[in-house]
């Protein structure tokens, strides 16, 4: 039954019940009748909210990682500046067909044809709002050159999104995916930890908990540099003001003179495990973390040292940057020939590179890539013969007979279909 129908029946039933009780003398005055009406109306509203929560839970549980195959066209409905260097895109399906739900914490993969490039560039962006029936939201930070290469160009796709993309532009998008998501079937207390633009997946989780009126105890720690870099400031303040079970702690590492402690931010400094301990007292929470590598490394090490079991720590990095060294495959074979069949080239694996994608790049063999971290599936390549070893478990489906070169090394002589 539709909720509106249910409510209409409920409203009629309520009026009849109150009228009957008035007639039978159970309710003596019109004031009694009005109070009874209000109580029953509140009961029905609560029931209505519970049905809504159950519906959303069901939709999120049913959401599959393959909501559609390949690329689907989305129109940028709104583009909103969230703070310095971060814009949100609200995407609506161009075909007007329904929008599949996703798990809070998952990401979309964009395939962007940049001006002047003959091949699309692939990048992943976390969905930054809870599942909604009419839009997906992404929030993208313009990647600036690293301190040791200040003259390098800014990030390709993030600059394009921030500087070029306009409302009503069309983007090619792969379905929501990813294994970093809030476990919505649990009732345990949660700690959400975000560094900088790493806020996006954990904000989706927070917004989901707000949407379903969860009673879970929630701590949300956000670390940014200062007020200029503080995304979703008003939205987060409003959540903290209106929810007793949600505590938001904002840390500014380098506040400006006009940033006010106690108003704009809570703590001067970074998000540390000592700070988390001060707020939580005990460690039996589920922790969800997203941020830069140093943020993740220090917090995960500290949480483990505090006794938090590995199974209660869920984390996502936004992939190795162009400048950071990817994780090498442990026990990788020392020397091996790798044949790239389509390109008719052979390269020697000598263990000096971190993975097969780096080997292909070095040999100028084109393999599309996105996250370069085993998450997006863009580099999926067929193995014609031989086998590979992985540095970590793939975060996406890998078809039989294929591999993800970005996290793989050869396990002996190998022929790839690239
Ligand atoms: C699962 C997942 C989710 C993600 N979610 C988000 C999200 O929600 N929001 C978000 O903003 N990002 C997110 N990312 C990161 C995003 O996918 C991109 O990695 C990011 O936007 C940078 O891509 P780009 O094309 O802009 O930069 P690239 O062009 O790949 O450049 C990366 C960096 O290298 C620098 N650089 C370029 N050329 C050189 C050079 N010659 N020498 C030295 N440095 C150079 C650039 O200045 C830039 O800082 C996510 C990543 C993953 C894997
Ligand atoms: S580039 Fe994303 S899985 Fe390899």
Coordinates of C-alpha atoms and ligand atoms in Angstrom, one line a residue:
X1 CA 0.0 0.0 0.0
X2 CA 1.3 3.5 -0.8
X3 CA 2.2 5.5 2.2
X4 CA -0.3 8.3 1.2
X5 CA -3.1 5.8 0.9
X6 CA -2.1 4.2 4.2
X7 CA -2.1 7.6 5.8
X8 CA -5.4 8.6 4.3
X9 CA -7.0 5.3 5.7
X10 CA -5.1 6.0 9.0
X11 CA -6.5 9.5 9.2
X12 CA -10.1 8.4 8.5
X13 CA -9.8 5.5 11.0
X14 CA -8.4 7.9 13.6
X15 CA -11.2 10.4 13.2
X16 CA -13.8 7.6 13.5
X17 CA -12.1 6.2 16.6
X18 CA -12.0 9.5 18.3
X19 CA -15.6 10.3 17.3
X20 CA -16.7 6.8 18.6
X21 CA -14.9 7.4 21.9
X22 CA -16.5 10.8 22.2
X23 CA -19.9 9.3 21.6
X24 CA -19.4 6.5 24.1
X25 CA -18.4 9.0 26.7
X26 CA -14.8 7.7 27.0
X27 CA -13.6 11.2 26.1
X28 CA -15.5 13.8 28.0
X29 CA -14.6 17.1 26.4
X30 CA -13.7 18.4 23.0
X31 CA -10.2 19.2 24.5
X32 CA -9.9 15.5 25.5
X33 CA -10.9 14.6 21.9
X34 CA -8.3 17.0 20.4
X35 CA -5.5 15.6 22.7
X36 CA -6.5 12.0 21.7
X37 CA -6.5 13.0 18.1
X38 CA -3.0 14.5 18.4
X39 CA -1.6 11.4 20.2
X40 CA -3.0 9.1 17.5
X41 CA -1.7 11.3 14.8
X42 CA 1.8 11.3 16.3
X43 CA 1.6 7.5 16.5
X44 CA 0.7 7.3 12.8
X45 CA 3.5 9.7 12.0
X46 CA 6.0 7.6 13.9
X47 CA 4.7 4.5 12.0
X48 CA 5.0 6.4 8.8
X49 CA 8.7 7.3 9.6
X50 CA 9.4 3.7 10.4
X51 CA 7.9 2.5 7.1
X52 CA 10.1 5.0 5.3
X53 CA 13.2 3.8 7.2
X54 CA 12.4 0.2 6.4
X55 CA 11.9 1.1 2.7
X56 CA 15.2 2.9 2.5
X57 CA 17.0 0.1 4.3
X58 CA 15.6 -2.4 1.9
X59 CA 16.5 -0.3 -1.1
X60 CA 20.1 0.1 0.1
X61 CA 20.4 -3.6 0.9
X62 CA 19.1 -4.5 -2.6
X63 CA 21.4 -2.1 -4.3
X64 CA 23.9 -4.1 -6.4
X65 CA 27.3 -3.0 -7.6
X66 CA 26.1 -3.3 -11.2
X67 CA 23.2 -0.9 -11.3
X68 CA 23.8 -0.6 -15.0
X69 CA 26.3 -1.9 -17.5
X70 CA 28.9 0.3 -19.1
X71 CA 28.4 4.1 -19.3
X72 CA 25.2 6.0 -18.7
X73 CA 24.6 9.6 -19.5
X74 CA 23.9 12.0 -16.7
X75 CA 23.1 15.7 -16.8
X76 CA 24.6 18.2 -14.4
X77 CA 21.5 19.6 -12.7
X78 CA 23.3 21.9 -10.3
X79 CA 26.9 22.8 -9.7
X80 CA 27.5 24.2 -6.2
X81 CA 30.7 25.6 -4.6
X82 CA 31.2 23.9 -1.2
X83 CA 34.4 25.8 -0.2
X84 CA 37.6 26.9 -1.7
X85 CA 38.5 24.5 -4.6
X86 CA 35.6 22.0 -4.1
X87 CA 32.5 21.9 -6.3
X88 CA 29.6 19.5 -6.0
X89 CA 27.8 18.2 -9.1
X90 CA 24.2 17.1 -8.7
X91 CA 23.7 14.5 -11.5
X92 CA 20.4 13.4 -12.9
X93 CA 19.9 10.6 -15.4
X94 CA 19.6 12.0 -18.9
X95 CA 17.3 9.1 -20.0
X96 CA 14.9 10.1 -17.2
X97 CA 14.7 6.5 -16.0
X98 CA 14.8 5.6 -12.3
X99 CA 18.0 6.1 -10.3
X100 CA 19.3 2.9 -8.7
X101 CA 20.2 3.2 -5.0
X102 CA 23.8 2.7 -3.8
X103 CA 25.5 1.9 -0.5
X104 CA 26.5 5.0 1.5
X105 CA 30.3 5.3 0.9
X106 CA 30.4 4.0 -2.6
X107 CA 31.7 5.9 -5.6
X108 CA 30.9 6.7 -9.3
X109 CA 33.4 6.4 -12.1
X110 CA 33.5 9.2 -14.6
X111 CA 34.7 8.8 -18.2
X112 CA 35.7 12.3 -19.3
X113 CA 36.7 13.3 -22.8
X114 CA 39.0 16.2 -22.0
X115 CA 39.5 18.9 -24.7
X116 CA 42.3 17.9 -27.0
X117 CA 42.5 14.3 -25.8
X118 CA 41.4 11.5 -28.2
X119 CA 40.9 9.0 -25.4
X120 CA 38.6 9.4 -22.4
X121 CA 40.2 9.9 -18.9
X122 CA 38.7 7.8 -16.1
X123 CA 38.4 8.9 -12.5
X124 CA 36.5 7.8 -9.5
X125 CA 34.5 10.1 -7.2
X126 CA 32.7 9.1 -4.1
X127 CA 28.9 9.9 -3.8
X128 CA 28.8 12.6 -1.2
X129 CA 25.1 12.5 -0.3
X130 CA 22.9 9.7 1.0
X131 CA 21.0 7.7 -1.6
X132 CA 18.2 10.0 -3.0
X133 CA 15.5 9.1 -5.6
X134 CA 16.3 11.9 -8.0
X135 CA 20.0 12.7 -8.0
X136 CA 23.5 11.5 -7.3
X137 CA 25.9 14.1 -5.8
X138 CA 29.7 14.2 -6.3
X139 CA 32.0 16.7 -4.6
X140 CA 35.4 17.2 -6.4
X141 CA 38.4 19.0 -5.1
X142 CA 40.7 20.6 -7.7
X143 CA 44.0 18.7 -7.3
X144 CA 46.8 21.3 -7.1
X145 CA 50.5 20.5 -7.9
X146 CA 52.5 18.9 -5.2
X147 CA 54.9 21.1 -3.2
X148 CA 58.0 19.4 -4.8
X149 CA 56.7 20.2 -8.3
X150 CA 54.9 23.6 -8.0
X151 CA 55.1 24.1 -11.8
X152 CA 53.3 20.9 -12.7
X153 CA 49.8 21.2 -14.1
X154 CA 46.8 20.9 -11.8
X155 CA 44.9 17.7 -11.8
X156 CA 43.3 17.0 -15.2
X157 CA 39.8 15.8 -14.4
X158 CA 39.4 17.7 -11.1
X159 CA 40.3 21.0 -12.8
X160 CA 37.9 20.2 -15.6
X161 CA 35.1 19.5 -13.1
X162 CA 35.8 22.7 -11.1
X163 CA 36.7 25.1 -13.9
X164 CA 34.9 23.9 -17.0
X165 CA 31.9 21.7 -16.4
X166 CA 28.6 23.7 -16.3
X167 CA 25.0 23.1 -15.3
X168 CA 23.2 21.0 -18.1
X169 CA 26.5 19.5 -19.4
X170 CA 26.3 15.7 -20.0
X171 CA 28.8 13.3 -18.3
X172 CA 29.4 9.6 -18.9
X173 CA 29.2 7.7 -15.7
X174 CA 29.8 4.0 -14.6
X175 CA 27.4 2.5 -12.0
X176 CA 28.0 3.0 -8.2
X177 CA 30.7 0.6 -7.0
X178 CA 33.1 0.0 -4.1
X179 CA 33.5 -2.1 -1.0
X180 CA 33.9 0.8 1.4
X181 CA 30.4 1.4 2.7
X182 CA 28.4 1.8 5.9
X183 CA 27.1 -1.5 7.3
X184 CA 23.5 -0.4 7.5
X185 CA 22.3 -3.7 9.1
X186 CA 24.2 -2.9 12.3
X187 CA 23.1 -1.0 15.3
X188 CA 26.6 -0.5 16.7
X189 CA 27.9 3.0 17.5
X190 CA 30.0 4.5 14.7
X191 CA 32.9 6.8 14.3
X192 CA 33.3 8.6 10.9
X193 CA 36.7 10.1 10.3
X194 CA 37.5 12.4 7.4
X195 CA 40.6 14.3 6.3
X196 CA 40.0 17.1 3.7
X197 CA 38.0 16.0 0.6
X198 CA 38.0 12.5 2.2
X199 CA 34.8 13.8 3.8
X200 CA 32.7 12.7 0.7
X201 CA 32.1 9.0 1.4
X202 CA 31.7 9.5 5.2
X203 CA 29.3 12.4 4.7
X204 CA 27.2 10.1 2.6
X205 CA 27.1 7.7 5.6
X206 CA 26.3 10.5 8.0
X207 CA 23.5 11.8 5.8
X208 CA 22.1 8.3 5.5
X209 CA 22.0 7.9 9.3
X210 CA 20.2 11.2 9.6
X211 CA 17.7 10.3 6.8
X212 CA 16.7 7.0 8.5
X213 CA 16.5 8.7 11.9
X214 CA 19.1 6.2 13.2
X215 CA 19.5 6.0 17.0
X216 CA 23.1 4.8 16.6
X217 CA 25.6 6.9 18.5
X218 CA 27.7 8.7 15.9
X219 CA 31.0 10.7 16.2
X220 CA 32.1 12.6 13.1
X221 CA 35.7 13.9 13.2
X222 CA 36.7 16.2 10.3
X223 CA 40.2 17.6 9.8
X224 CA 40.8 20.5 7.4
X225 CA 43.3 23.3 7.2
X226 CA 41.0 26.3 8.0
X227 CA 37.7 27.9 7.3
X228 CA 38.5 28.4 3.6
X229 CA 38.8 24.6 3.2
X230 CA 35.8 23.6 5.3
X231 CA 33.2 22.0 3.1
X232 CA 29.5 21.5 4.1
X233 CA 30.1 23.7 7.2
X234 CA 26.5 24.9 7.6
X235 CA 25.0 21.5 6.8
X236 CA 27.2 19.8 9.5
X237 CA 26.4 22.5 12.1
X238 CA 22.7 22.0 11.5
X239 CA 23.0 18.2 11.9
X240 CA 25.0 18.6 15.2
X241 CA 22.4 21.2 16.4
X242 CA 19.4 19.0 15.7
X243 CA 20.7 15.5 16.7
X244 CA 21.5 14.5 20.2
X245 CA 23.1 11.2 19.2
X246 CA 25.5 12.8 16.7
X247 CA 28.6 14.6 17.8
X248 CA 30.7 16.5 15.2
X249 CA 34.3 17.5 16.0
X250 CA 36.0 19.8 13.6
X251 CA 39.8 20.2 13.7
X252 CA 41.6 23.1 11.9
X253 CA 45.3 22.4 11.5
X254 CA 46.1 26.1 10.5
X255 CA 43.2 28.3 11.5
X256 CA 43.1 31.9 10.1
X257 CA 42.9 34.8 12.5
X258 CA 39.2 35.2 11.8
X259 CA 38.3 31.5 12.3
X260 CA 36.6 31.3 15.7
X261 CA 37.3 28.3 17.9
X262 CA 34.0 27.0 19.5
X263 CA 32.1 28.5 16.5
X264 CA 33.8 27.5 13.2
X265 CA 35.9 24.7 14.7
X266 CA 36.4 22.8 17.9
X267 CA 40.1 21.8 18.1
X268 CA 43.2 23.4 16.8
X269 CA 45.4 20.7 15.3
X270 CA 44.9 17.4 13.5
X271 CA 42.6 14.5 14.1
X272 CA 44.6 12.1 16.3
X273 CA 43.8 8.9 18.1
X274 CA 44.5 10.8 21.4
X275 CA 41.8 13.3 20.5
X276 CA 39.4 10.5 19.6
X277 CA 40.1 8.7 22.9
X278 CA 39.2 11.9 24.8
X279 CA 35.7 12.0 23.2
X280 CA 35.0 8.2 23.1
X281 CA 36.5 6.9 26.3
X282 CA 36.1 3.3 25.0
X283 CA 37.1 1.8 21.7
X284 CA 34.1 -0.5 20.9
X285 CA 32.9 1.4 17.9
X286 CA 32.9 0.7 14.1
X287 CA 35.4 3.1 12.5
X288 CA 35.1 4.4 8.9
X289 CA 38.0 6.5 7.7
X290 CA 38.8 8.4 4.4
X291 CA 41.5 10.9 3.8
X292 CA 45.1 11.4 2.6
X293 CA 47.6 8.5 3.1
X294 CA 49.3 10.1 6.2
X295 CA 45.9 10.7 7.8
X296 CA 44.9 7.0 7.3
X297 CA 48.3 5.6 8.2
X298 CA 48.5 7.4 11.6
X299 CA 44.9 6.8 12.6
X300 CA 44.8 3.1 11.6
X301 CA 48.1 2.4 13.4
X302 CA 46.8 4.3 16.5
X303 CA 43.4 2.6 16.5
X304 CA 45.0 -0.8 16.2
X305 CA 47.4 0.0 19.1
X306 CA 44.3 1.1 21.1
X307 CA 42.9 -2.4 20.7
X308 CA 40.4 -1.8 17.9
X309 CA 40.0 -5.1 16.0
X310 CA 40.9 -5.0 12.3
X311 CA 37.3 -6.0 11.5
X312 CA 36.0 -2.8 13.0
X313 CA 38.3 -0.5 10.9
X314 CA 37.0 0.3 7.4
X315 CA 39.1 2.7 5.3
X316 CA 39.4 4.2 1.8
X317 CA 42.2 6.1 0.2
X318 CA 41.5 8.1 -2.9
X319 CA 44.1 6.0 -4.8
X320 CA 47.8 6.6 -5.0
X321 CA 48.6 10.0 -6.4
X322 CA 50.8 10.4 -9.5
X323 CA 53.7 11.3 -7.1
X324 CA 53.3 8.7 -4.3
X325 CA 54.8 5.2 -4.8
X326 CA 52.2 2.5 -5.1
X327 CA 52.3 -0.5 -2.8
X328 CA 54.5 -3.2 -4.3
X329 CA 53.3 -6.8 -4.5
X330 CA 54.9 -8.8 -1.7
X331 CA 56.7 -12.0 -2.9
X332 CA 56.6 -10.8 -6.4
X333 CA 58.8 -12.8 -8.8
X334 CA 62.1 -11.1 -9.3
X335 CA 62.5 -11.4 -13.1
X336 CA 60.1 -12.4 -15.8
X337 CA 59.1 -11.6 -19.4
X338 CA 55.7 -9.9 -19.9
X339 CA 54.3 -10.0 -23.4
X340 CA 51.7 -7.4 -24.4
X341 CA 50.0 -9.3 -27.2
X342 CA 47.9 -6.6 -28.9
X343 CA 50.9 -4.1 -29.0
X344 CA 53.2 -6.9 -30.0
X345 CA 55.7 -5.8 -27.4
X346 CA 57.6 -7.6 -24.6
X347 CA 58.9 -5.9 -21.4
X348 CA 61.0 -7.3 -18.7
X349 CA 59.7 -7.3 -15.1
X350 CA 62.7 -6.9 -12.8
X351 CA 60.9 -5.9 -9.6
X352 CA 61.9 -2.3 -9.9
X353 CA 58.3 -1.1 -10.6
X354 CA 55.3 -1.5 -8.3
X355 CA 52.9 -3.2 -10.7
X356 CA 52.1 -4.3 -14.2
X357 CA 50.3 -1.0 -15.0
X358 CA 53.5 0.9 -14.3
X359 CA 55.4 -1.6 -16.5
X360 CA 52.9 -1.0 -19.3
X361 CA 53.1 2.8 -18.8
X362 CA 56.9 2.6 -18.9
X363 CA 56.8 0.6 -22.2
X364 CA 54.1 3.1 -23.6
X365 CA 51.5 0.3 -23.9
X366 CA 48.1 1.9 -23.5
X367 CA 46.0 0.4 -20.7
X368 CA 43.1 2.6 -19.5
X369 CA 43.3 3.4 -15.8
X370 CA 41.2 5.2 -13.2
X371 CA 41.9 4.7 -9.5
X372 CA 45.3 2.9 -9.9
X373 CA 44.3 1.2 -6.6
X374 CA 42.3 -1.9 -7.6
X375 CA 39.0 -0.3 -7.0
X376 CA 37.4 1.0 -10.3
X377 CA 38.0 -2.0 -12.7
X378 CA 39.1 0.4 -15.5
X379 CA 42.4 -1.4 -16.1
X380 CA 40.8 -4.8 -16.3
X381 CA 42.9 -6.8 -18.9
X382 CA 42.6 -10.3 -20.2
X383 CA 45.4 -12.8 -19.4
X384 CA 46.2 -14.9 -22.5
X385 CA 48.6 -17.1 -20.5
X386 CA 50.3 -17.2 -17.1
X387 CA 49.1 -15.8 -13.8
X388 CA 49.5 -12.8 -11.5
X389 CA 49.8 -12.0 -7.8
X390 CA 48.0 -9.1 -6.1
X391 CA 49.4 -6.6 -3.6
X392 CA 45.8 -6.4 -2.1
X393 CA 42.4 -7.9 -2.6
X394 CA 40.7 -6.3 -5.6
X395 CA 38.0 -3.8 -4.6
X396 CA 35.8 -4.6 -7.7
X397 CA 34.8 -7.7 -9.6
X398 CA 37.5 -9.3 -11.7
X399 CA 36.2 -11.5 -14.5
X400 CA 37.6 -15.0 -14.8
X401 CA 40.8 -15.0 -17.0
X402 CA 41.4 -11.3 -16.4
X403 CA 43.5 -9.2 -14.0
X404 CA 43.8 -5.7 -12.6
X405 CA 47.4 -4.6 -13.7
X406 CA 47.4 -1.6 -11.3
X407 CA 47.7 -3.9 -8.2
X408 CA 49.3 -7.0 -9.9
X409 CA 52.7 -8.4 -10.7
X410 CA 53.5 -11.4 -12.9
X411 CA 53.8 -14.8 -11.2
X412 CA 56.1 -16.2 -13.9
X413 CA 56.0 -15.6 -17.7
X414 CA 52.9 -13.7 -18.6
X415 CA 51.0 -12.7 -21.8
X416 CA 48.5 -9.9 -21.4
X417 CA 45.9 -8.9 -24.0
X418 CA 47.0 -5.3 -24.2
Ligands
LIG1 C1 37.5 5.3 -4.8 C2 37.9 6.8 -5.0 C3 37.0 7.8 -4.7 C4 37.4 9.1 -4.8 N1 36.6 10.1 -4.4 C5 37.0 11.4 -4.6 C6 36.1 12.5 -4.2 O1 35.0 12.3 -3.7 N2 36.5 13.8 -4.4 C7 37.7 14.1 -5.0 O2 38.0 15.2 -5.1 N3 38.6 13.1 -5.4 C8 38.2 11.8 -5.2 N4 39.0 10.8 -5.6 C9 40.3 11.1 -6.3 C10 40.0 11.3 -7.8 O3 39.7 10.1 -8.4 C11 41.3 11.8 -8.6 O4 42.4 11.0 -8.3 C12 41.6 13.2 -8.3 O5 40.5 14.1 -8.6 C13 42.8 13.7 -9.2 O6 42.6 13.4 -10.5 P1 43.0 14.5 -11.6 O7 42.7 13.9 -13.0 O8 42.4 15.8 -11.3 O9 44.6 14.6 -11.3 P2 45.8 14.0 -12.2 O10 45.8 14.7 -13.5 O11 45.7 12.5 -12.2 O12 47.0 14.5 -11.3 C14 47.2 14.1 -10.0 C15 48.1 15.0 -9.3 O13 49.4 15.0 -9.9 C16 49.8 16.4 -10.2 N5 50.7 16.3 -11.4 C17 50.2 16.4 -12.7 N6 51.3 16.4 -13.5 C18 52.4 16.2 -12.7 C19 53.8 16.1 -13.0 N7 54.3 16.1 -14.2 N8 54.6 16.0 -12.0 C20 54.2 16.0 -10.7 N9 52.9 16.1 -10.4 C21 52.0 16.2 -11.4 C22 48.6 17.2 -10.3 O14 48.8 18.6 -10.0 C23 47.7 16.5 -9.3 O15 48.0 17.0 -8.0 C24 38.7 9.4 -5.4 C25 39.5 8.4 -5.8 C26 39.1 7.1 -5.7 C27 40.0 6.0 -6.1
LIG2 S1 42.9 1.5 -12.5 FE1 41.1 1.2 -11.2 S2 41.2 -1.0 -10.9 FE2 43.1 -0.6 -11.9

